[in-house]
PDB file of N, CA and C in Angstrom:
ATOM      1  N   MET A 165       1.262 123.362-145.738  1.00 55.00           N
ATOM      2  CA  MET A 165       1.559 124.657-144.932  1.00 55.00           C
ATOM      3  C   MET A 165      -0.214 125.377-143.958  1.00 55.00           C
ATOM      4  N   SER A 166      -0.452 125.114-143.305  1.00 63.00           N
ATOM      5  CA  SER A 166      -1.669 125.004-142.345  1.00 63.00           C
ATOM      6  C   SER A 166      -1.757 126.452-141.915  1.00 63.00           C
ATOM      7  N   SER A 167      -2.925 128.106-142.537  1.00 78.00           N
ATOM      8  CA  SER A 167      -2.472 129.257-142.104  1.00 78.00           C
ATOM      9  C   SER A 167      -3.800 128.931-140.591  1.00 78.00           C
ATOM     10  N   THR A 168      -3.411 128.915-139.732  1.00 79.00           N
ATOM     11  CA  THR A 168      -4.722 129.475-138.969  1.00 79.00           C
ATOM     12  C   THR A 168      -4.887 130.938-138.489  1.00 79.00           C
ATOM     13  N   PRO A 169      -6.376 131.634-138.549  1.00 75.00           N
ATOM     14  CA  PRO A 169      -6.698 132.851-138.910  1.00 75.00           C
ATOM     15  C   PRO A 169      -6.482 133.756-137.550  1.00 75.00           C
ATOM     16  N   PRO A 170      -5.163 134.788-137.093  1.00 75.00           N
ATOM     17  CA  PRO A 170      -5.206 135.124-135.739  1.00 75.00           C
ATOM     18  C   PRO A 170      -6.682 135.453-134.416  1.00 75.00           C
ATOM     19  N   SER A 171      -6.080 134.802-133.532  1.00 77.00           N
ATOM     20  CA  SER A 171      -7.541 135.358-132.755  1.00 77.00           C
ATOM     21  C   SER A 171      -7.888 136.063-131.944  1.00 77.00           C
ATOM     22  N   TYR A 172      -6.795 137.529-132.004  1.00 83.00           N
ATOM     23  CA  TYR A 172      -6.839 138.906-131.339  1.00 83.00           C
ATOM     24  C   TYR A 172      -8.164 138.997-129.756  1.00 83.00           C
ATOM     25  N   PRO A 173      -7.316 137.660-129.408  1.00 88.00           N
ATOM     26  CA  PRO A 173      -7.977 138.359-127.784  1.00 88.00           C
ATOM     27  C   PRO A 173      -7.731 139.882-127.265  1.00 88.00           C
ATOM     28  N   ALA A 174      -7.553 140.372-127.552  1.00 90.00           N
ATOM     29  CA  ALA A 174      -6.995 141.163-127.022  1.00 90.00           C
ATOM     30  C   ALA A 174      -8.559 142.105-127.166  1.00 90.00           C
ATOM     31  N   ILE A 175      -9.162 141.714-128.280  1.00 89.00           N
ATOM     32  CA  ILE A 175     -10.415 142.617-129.013  1.00 89.00           C
ATOM     33  C   ILE A 175     -11.229 141.880-128.657  1.00 89.00           C
ATOM     34  N   ARG A 176     -11.201 140.783-128.625  1.00 88.00           N
ATOM     35  CA  ARG A 176     -12.529 139.049-127.672  1.00 88.00           C
ATOM     36  C   ARG A 176     -12.720 139.856-127.046  1.00 88.00           C
ATOM     37  N   PHE A 177     -12.146 140.417-125.971  1.00 92.00           N
ATOM     38  CA  PHE A 177     -11.701 140.906-124.024  1.00 92.00           C
ATOM     39  C   PHE A 177     -12.602 141.794-123.558  1.00 92.00           C
ATOM     40  N   ILE A 178     -12.236 142.877-124.681  1.00 92.00           N
ATOM     41  CA  ILE A 178     -12.632 144.155-124.325  1.00 92.00           C
ATOM     42  C   ILE A 178     -14.485 143.506-125.080  1.00 92.00           C
ATOM     43  N   ALA A 179     -14.480 143.421-126.020  1.00 89.00           N
ATOM     44  CA  ALA A 179     -16.317 142.651-126.643  1.00 89.00           C
ATOM     45  C   ALA A 179     -16.527 142.487-125.719  1.00 89.00           C
ATOM     46  N   THR A 180     -16.351 141.068-124.829  1.00 91.00           N
ATOM     47  CA  THR A 180     -17.347 140.840-124.507  1.00 91.00           C
ATOM     48  C   THR A 180     -17.105 141.399-123.003  1.00 91.00           C
ATOM     49  N   GLN A 181     -16.613 141.711-122.241  1.00 95.00           N
ATOM     50  CA  GLN A 181     -15.926 142.534-121.128  1.00 95.00           C
ATOM     51  C   GLN A 181     -16.234 144.274-120.968  1.00 95.00           C
ATOM     52  N   GLY A 182     -16.215 144.626-122.274  1.00 94.00           N
ATOM     53  CA  GLY A 182     -16.332 146.255-122.496  1.00 94.00           C
ATOM     54  C   GLY A 182     -17.531 147.395-121.461  1.00 94.00           C
ATOM     55  N   ASN A 183     -18.504 146.086-121.066  1.00 95.00           N
ATOM     56  CA  ASN A 183     -19.750 147.228-120.689  1.00 95.00           C
ATOM     57  C   ASN A 183     -18.804 148.008-118.449  1.00 95.00           C
ATOM     58  N   ARG A 184     -18.507 146.178-118.333  1.00 96.00           N
ATOM     59  CA  ARG A 184     -17.807 145.705-116.363  1.00 96.00           C
ATOM     60  C   ARG A 184     -16.666 146.910-117.005  1.00 96.00           C
ATOM     61  N   LEU A 185     -15.439 146.905-118.413  1.00 96.00           N
ATOM     62  CA  LEU A 185     -14.472 148.025-118.180  1.00 96.00           C
ATOM     63  C   LEU A 185     -15.105 148.979-118.508  1.00 96.00           C
ATOM     64  N   ALA A 186     -15.952 149.483-118.535  1.00 97.00           N
ATOM     65  CA  ALA A 186     -16.477 150.805-119.007  1.00 97.00           C
ATOM     66  C   ALA A 186     -16.644 151.399-117.720  1.00 97.00           C
ATOM     67  N   LEU A 187     -17.672 150.405-117.093  1.00 97.00           N
ATOM     68  CA  LEU A 187     -18.140 151.179-115.979  1.00 97.00           C
ATOM     69  C   LEU A 187     -16.975 150.756-114.789  1.00 97.00           C
ATOM     70  N   ALA A 188     -16.474 150.327-114.257  1.00 97.00           N
ATOM     71  CA  ALA A 188     -14.910 150.111-113.266  1.00 97.00           C
ATOM     72  C   ALA A 188     -14.386 151.540-114.091  1.00 97.00           C
ATOM     73  N   VAL A 189     -13.717 151.651-114.769  1.00 96.00           N
ATOM     74  CA  VAL A 189     -12.717 153.188-115.293  1.00 96.00           C
ATOM     75  C   VAL A 189     -13.781 154.077-114.795  1.00 96.00           C
ATOM     76  N   GLY A 190     -14.886 153.740-115.201  1.00 97.00           N
ATOM     77  CA  GLY A 190     -15.834 155.371-115.081  1.00 97.00           C
ATOM     78  C   GLY A 190     -16.205 156.155-113.314  1.00 97.00           C
ATOM     79  N   ILE A 191     -16.139 154.596-112.375  1.00 98.00           N
ATOM     80  CA  ILE A 191     -15.825 154.817-111.054  1.00 98.00           C
ATOM     81  C   ILE A 191     -14.851 154.836-110.168  1.00 98.00           C
ATOM     82  N   VAL A 192     -13.430 154.981-111.581  1.00 97.00           N
ATOM     83  CA  VAL A 192     -12.175 155.431-110.868  1.00 97.00           C
ATOM     84  C   VAL A 192     -12.196 156.776-110.160  1.00 97.00           C
ATOM     85  N   PRO A 193     -12.136 157.454-110.781  1.00 97.00           N
ATOM     86  CA  PRO A 193     -12.695 159.185-110.891  1.00 97.00           C
ATOM     87  C   PRO A 193     -14.067 159.784-109.456  1.00 97.00           C
ATOM     88  N   VAL A 194     -14.683 159.033-109.906  1.00 97.00           N
ATOM     89  CA  VAL A 194     -15.562 159.377-108.726  1.00 97.00           C
ATOM     90  C   VAL A 194     -15.029 158.984-107.318  1.00 97.00           C
ATOM     91  N   LEU A 195     -14.867 157.531-107.312  1.00 97.00           N
ATOM     92  CA  LEU A 195     -13.917 156.916-106.347  1.00 97.00           C
ATOM     93  C   LEU A 195     -13.079 158.341-105.619  1.00 97.00           C
ATOM     94  N   LEU A 196     -12.163 158.813-106.362  1.00 96.00           N
ATOM     95  CA  LEU A 196     -11.290 159.461-106.370  1.00 96.00           C
ATOM     96  C   LEU A 196     -11.172 160.961-105.899  1.00 96.00           C
ATOM     97  N   GLY A 197     -12.735 161.679-106.642  1.00 96.00           N
ATOM     98  CA  GLY A 197     -13.505 162.751-105.943  1.00 96.00           C
ATOM     99  C   GLY A 197     -14.091 162.888-104.651  1.00 96.00           C
ATOM    100  N   LEU A 198     -15.091 161.246-104.042  1.00 96.00           N
ATOM    101  CA  LEU A 198     -15.115 161.395-103.197  1.00 96.00           C
ATOM    102  C   LEU A 198     -13.953 161.514-101.675  1.00 96.00           C
ATOM    103  N   TRP A 199     -12.594 160.512-102.299  1.00 96.00           N
ATOM    104  CA  TRP A 199     -11.876 160.594-101.609  1.00 96.00           C
ATOM    105  C   TRP A 199     -11.173 161.883-101.396  1.00 96.00           C
ATOM    106  N   ALA A 200     -11.310 162.886-101.839  1.00 95.00           N
ATOM    107  CA  ALA A 200     -10.447 164.025-101.857  1.00 95.00           C
ATOM    108  C   ALA A 200     -11.645 164.922-100.978  1.00 95.00           C
ATOM    109  N   LEU A 201     -12.914 165.046-101.236  1.00 94.00           N
ATOM    110  CA  LEU A 201     -14.098 165.333 -99.832  1.00 94.00           C
ATOM    111  C   LEU A 201     -14.041 165.009 -98.367  1.00 94.00           C
ATOM    112  N   THR A 202     -12.904 163.176 -98.260  1.00 95.00           N
ATOM    113  CA  THR A 202     -13.655 163.224 -97.202  1.00 95.00           C
ATOM    114  C   THR A 202     -11.871 164.110 -96.593  1.00 95.00           C
ATOM    115  N   ILE A 203     -10.750 164.186 -97.113  1.00 95.00           N
ATOM    116  CA  ILE A 203     -10.448 164.096 -96.868  1.00 95.00           C
ATOM    117  C   ILE A 203      -9.635 165.672 -96.457  1.00 95.00           C
ATOM    118  N   GLY A 204     -10.982 166.526 -96.526  1.00 93.00           N
ATOM    119  CA  GLY A 204     -10.706 167.775 -96.880  1.00 93.00           C
ATOM    120  C   GLY A 204     -11.355 168.700 -97.613  1.00 93.00           C
ATOM    121  N   TRP A 205     -10.367 168.063 -98.647  1.00 92.00           N
ATOM    122  CA  TRP A 205     -10.502 168.933-100.190  1.00 92.00           C
ATOM    123  C   TRP A 205     -12.336 170.144-100.398  1.00 92.00           C
ATOM    124  N   SER A 206     -12.382 170.574-101.352  1.00 92.00           N
ATOM    125  CA  SER A 206     -13.329 171.375-101.313  1.00 92.00           C
ATOM    126  C   SER A 206     -14.774 170.774-102.727  1.00 92.00           C
ATOM    127  N   TRP A 207     -15.647 170.911-102.797  1.00 92.00           N
ATOM    128  CA  TRP A 207     -16.266 170.294-103.337  1.00 92.00           C
ATOM    129  C   TRP A 207     -16.954 170.308-104.717  1.00 92.00           C
ATOM    130  N   PRO A 208     -15.444 171.201-105.361  1.00 94.00           N
ATOM    131  CA  PRO A 208     -15.434 170.675-106.476  1.00 94.00           C
ATOM    132  C   PRO A 208     -15.378 169.598-106.952  1.00 94.00           C
ATOM    133  N   TRP A 209     -13.752 168.904-106.501  1.00 94.00           N
ATOM    134  CA  TRP A 209     -13.085 168.049-107.092  1.00 94.00           C
ATOM    135  C   TRP A 209     -14.152 166.670-106.810  1.00 94.00           C
ATOM    136  N   LEU A 210     -15.130 166.327-106.011  1.00 94.00           N
ATOM    137  CA  LEU A 210     -16.361 165.699-105.921  1.00 94.00           C
ATOM    138  C   LEU A 210     -17.519 165.892-107.520  1.00 94.00           C
ATOM    139  N   GLY A 211     -17.281 166.749-107.505  1.00 95.00           N
ATOM    140  CA  GLY A 211     -18.567 167.405-109.098  1.00 95.00           C
ATOM    141  C   GLY A 211     -17.012 167.466-110.885  1.00 95.00           C
ATOM    142  N   LEU A 212     -15.969 167.612-110.204  1.00 97.00           N
ATOM    143  CA  LEU A 212     -14.862 166.846-111.319  1.00 97.00           C
ATOM    144  C   LEU A 212     -14.806 165.775-111.586  1.00 97.00           C
ATOM    145  N   GLY A 213     -14.554 164.566-110.519  1.00 96.00           N
ATOM    146  CA  GLY A 213     -14.820 163.344-109.732  1.00 96.00           C
ATOM    147  C   GLY A 213     -15.906 163.430-111.156  1.00 96.00           C
ATOM    148  N   LEU A 214     -17.133 163.461-110.439  1.00 97.00           N
ATOM    149  CA  LEU A 214     -18.681 163.165-111.564  1.00 97.00           C
ATOM    150  C   LEU A 214     -17.796 163.486-112.706  1.00 97.00           C
ATOM    151  N   GLY A 215     -17.867 164.014-113.330  1.00 97.00           N
ATOM    152  CA  GLY A 215     -17.758 164.095-114.823  1.00 97.00           C
ATOM    153  C   GLY A 215     -16.833 163.705-115.376  1.00 97.00           C
ATOM    154  N   ALA A 216     -15.635 163.611-114.831  1.00 98.00           N
ATOM    155  CA  ALA A 216     -14.576 162.852-115.612  1.00 98.00           C
ATOM    156  C   ALA A 216     -15.112 161.266-115.221  1.00 98.00           C
ATOM    157  N   GLY A 217     -15.357 160.589-115.089  1.00 98.00           N
ATOM    158  CA  GLY A 217     -16.130 159.469-114.746  1.00 98.00           C
ATOM    159  C   GLY A 217     -17.449 159.033-115.992  1.00 98.00           C
ATOM    160  N   ALA A 218     -18.237 160.442-115.810  1.00 98.00           N
ATOM    161  CA  ALA A 218     -19.041 160.218-116.535  1.00 98.00           C
ATOM    162  C   ALA A 218     -18.076 160.079-118.535  1.00 98.00           C
ATOM    163  N   VAL A 219     -17.917 161.183-118.277  1.00 98.00           N
ATOM    164  CA  VAL A 219     -17.023 161.219-119.823  1.00 98.00           C
ATOM    165  C   VAL A 219     -15.984 159.920-120.382  1.00 98.00           C
ATOM    166  N   LEU A 220     -15.725 159.338-119.296  1.00 97.00           N
ATOM    167  CA  LEU A 220     -14.789 158.250-118.918  1.00 97.00           C
ATOM    168  C   LEU A 220     -15.745 157.279-119.610  1.00 97.00           C
ATOM    169  N   TRP A 221     -16.805 156.755-118.969  1.00 97.00           N
ATOM    170  CA  TRP A 221     -17.320 155.619-119.413  1.00 97.00           C
ATOM    171  C   TRP A 221     -17.899 155.804-120.134  1.00 97.00           C
ATOM    172  N   LEU A 222     -18.787 157.069-120.616  1.00 97.00           N
ATOM    173  CA  LEU A 222     -19.356 157.404-122.179  1.00 97.00           C
ATOM    174  C   LEU A 222     -18.568 156.757-123.737  1.00 97.00           C
ATOM    175  N   ILE A 223     -16.616 157.370-123.462  1.00 97.00           N
ATOM    176  CA  ILE A 223     -16.696 157.542-124.296  1.00 97.00           C
ATOM    177  C   ILE A 223     -15.022 155.454-124.128  1.00 97.00           C
ATOM    178  N   LEU A 224     -15.136 155.042-123.503  1.00 96.00           N
ATOM    179  CA  LEU A 224     -15.185 153.672-123.287  1.00 96.00           C
ATOM    180  C   LEU A 224     -16.219 152.703-123.956  1.00 96.00           C
ATOM    181  N   ARG A 225     -17.602 153.707-122.723  1.00 96.00           N
ATOM    182  CA  ARG A 225     -18.855 152.178-123.292  1.00 96.00           C
ATOM    183  C   ARG A 225     -18.672 152.382-125.156  1.00 96.00           C
ATOM    184  N   SER A 226     -18.850 153.576-125.887  1.00 96.00           N
ATOM    185  CA  SER A 226     -18.809 153.633-127.083  1.00 96.00           C
ATOM    186  C   SER A 226     -17.686 152.742-127.527  1.00 96.00           C
ATOM    187  N   TYR A 227     -16.082 153.496-127.658  1.00 96.00           N
ATOM    188  CA  TYR A 227     -15.008 152.579-127.765  1.00 96.00           C
ATOM    189  C   TYR A 227     -15.600 150.518-127.825  1.00 96.00           C
ATOM    190  N   ALA A 228     -15.766 150.132-126.509  1.00 95.00           N
ATOM    191  CA  ALA A 228     -16.245 148.790-126.782  1.00 95.00           C
ATOM    192  C   ALA A 228     -17.644 148.446-127.431  1.00 95.00           C
ATOM    193  N   GLU A 229     -18.515 149.619-127.912  1.00 95.00           N
ATOM    194  CA  GLU A 229     -19.775 148.627-129.128  1.00 95.00           C
ATOM    195  C   GLU A 229     -19.191 149.305-130.609  1.00 95.00           C
ATOM    196  N   VAL A 230     -18.068 150.159-130.353  1.00 94.00           N
ATOM    197  CA  VAL A 230     -17.579 149.634-132.494  1.00 94.00           C
ATOM    198  C   VAL A 230     -16.648 148.783-131.877  1.00 94.00           C
ATOM    199  N   LEU A 231     -16.118 148.192-131.035  1.00 92.00           N
ATOM    200  CA  LEU A 231     -14.912 147.431-131.075  1.00 92.00           C
ATOM    201  C   LEU A 231     -15.903 145.846-130.950  1.00 92.00           C
ATOM    202  N   ARG A 232     -17.178 145.677-130.842  1.00 92.00           N
ATOM    203  CA  ARG A 232     -18.395 144.644-131.018  1.00 92.00           C
ATOM    204  C   ARG A 232     -18.449 144.577-132.179  1.00 92.00           C
ATOM    205  N   ILE A 233     -18.895 145.910-132.647  1.00 92.00           N
ATOM    206  CA  ILE A 233     -19.484 145.514-134.551  1.00 92.00           C
ATOM    207  C   ILE A 233     -18.404 145.038-135.232  1.00 92.00           C
ATOM    208  N   LEU A 234     -17.113 145.303-135.155  1.00 89.00           N
ATOM    209  CA  LEU A 234     -15.965 145.168-135.580  1.00 89.00           C
ATOM    210  C   LEU A 234     -15.358 143.887-135.474  1.00 89.00           C
ATOM    211  N   ALA A 235     -15.537 143.205-133.842  1.00 86.00           N
ATOM    212  CA  ALA A 235     -15.699 141.169-134.596  1.00 86.00           C
ATOM    213  C   ALA A 235     -16.975 141.119-134.668  1.00 86.00           C
ATOM    214  N   ASP A 236     -17.823 141.265-134.424  1.00 88.00           N
ATOM    215  CA  ASP A 236     -19.075 140.955-135.911  1.00 88.00           C
ATOM    216  C   ASP A 236     -18.893 140.753-137.075  1.00 88.00           C
ATOM    217  N   THR A 237     -18.327 141.568-137.550  1.00 87.00           N
ATOM    218  CA  THR A 237     -18.269 141.395-138.821  1.00 87.00           C
ATOM    219  C   THR A 237     -17.288 141.652-139.909  1.00 87.00           C
ATOM    220  N   LEU A 238     -16.072 141.949-139.011  1.00 80.00           N
ATOM    221  CA  LEU A 238     -14.708 141.691-139.852  1.00 80.00           C
ATOM    222  C   LEU A 238     -14.315 139.867-139.014  1.00 80.00           C
ATOM    223  N   MET A 239     -14.387 139.345-138.024  1.00 76.00           N
ATOM    224  CA  MET A 239     -13.120 138.216-137.698  1.00 76.00           C
ATOM    225  C   MET A 239     -13.674 137.307-138.034  1.00 76.00           C
ATOM    226  N   PRO A 240     -13.077 136.303-137.975  1.00 72.00           N
ATOM    227  CA  PRO A 240     -13.096 135.262-138.549  1.00 72.00           C
ATOM    228  C   PRO A 240     -13.667 134.333-137.122  1.00 72.00           C
ATOM    229  N   ARG A 241     -14.883 133.825-136.929  1.00 68.00           N
ATOM    230  CA  ARG A 241     -15.063 133.079-135.516  1.00 68.00           C
ATOM    231  C   ARG A 241     -14.407 131.918-136.196  1.00 68.00           C
TER     232      ARG A 241
END
C-alpha cells in the first residue's frame, strides 16, 4: 500500500495567490467607505474604510507570507 502525501490545496492557493487576495479583501472596506460617502454619510466613514482596508491588507499579506514560508520549508513537493 503506497501512501501519497497530502496536497493541502488551500495552503497552496493562499501561498500562490495571497497578494492578490490580500489586495482584494483590503479594497472592500475602502469601497464601502466611498459608498457611504456617496449616499450622504459623513467623512469619517471614508477614513474608517481606509484604515480598515490598510489593516486587513497588512494582516492578510503577512499571513500569506507565513504560509508561503511554511509551504516552501515543510510541505512536500
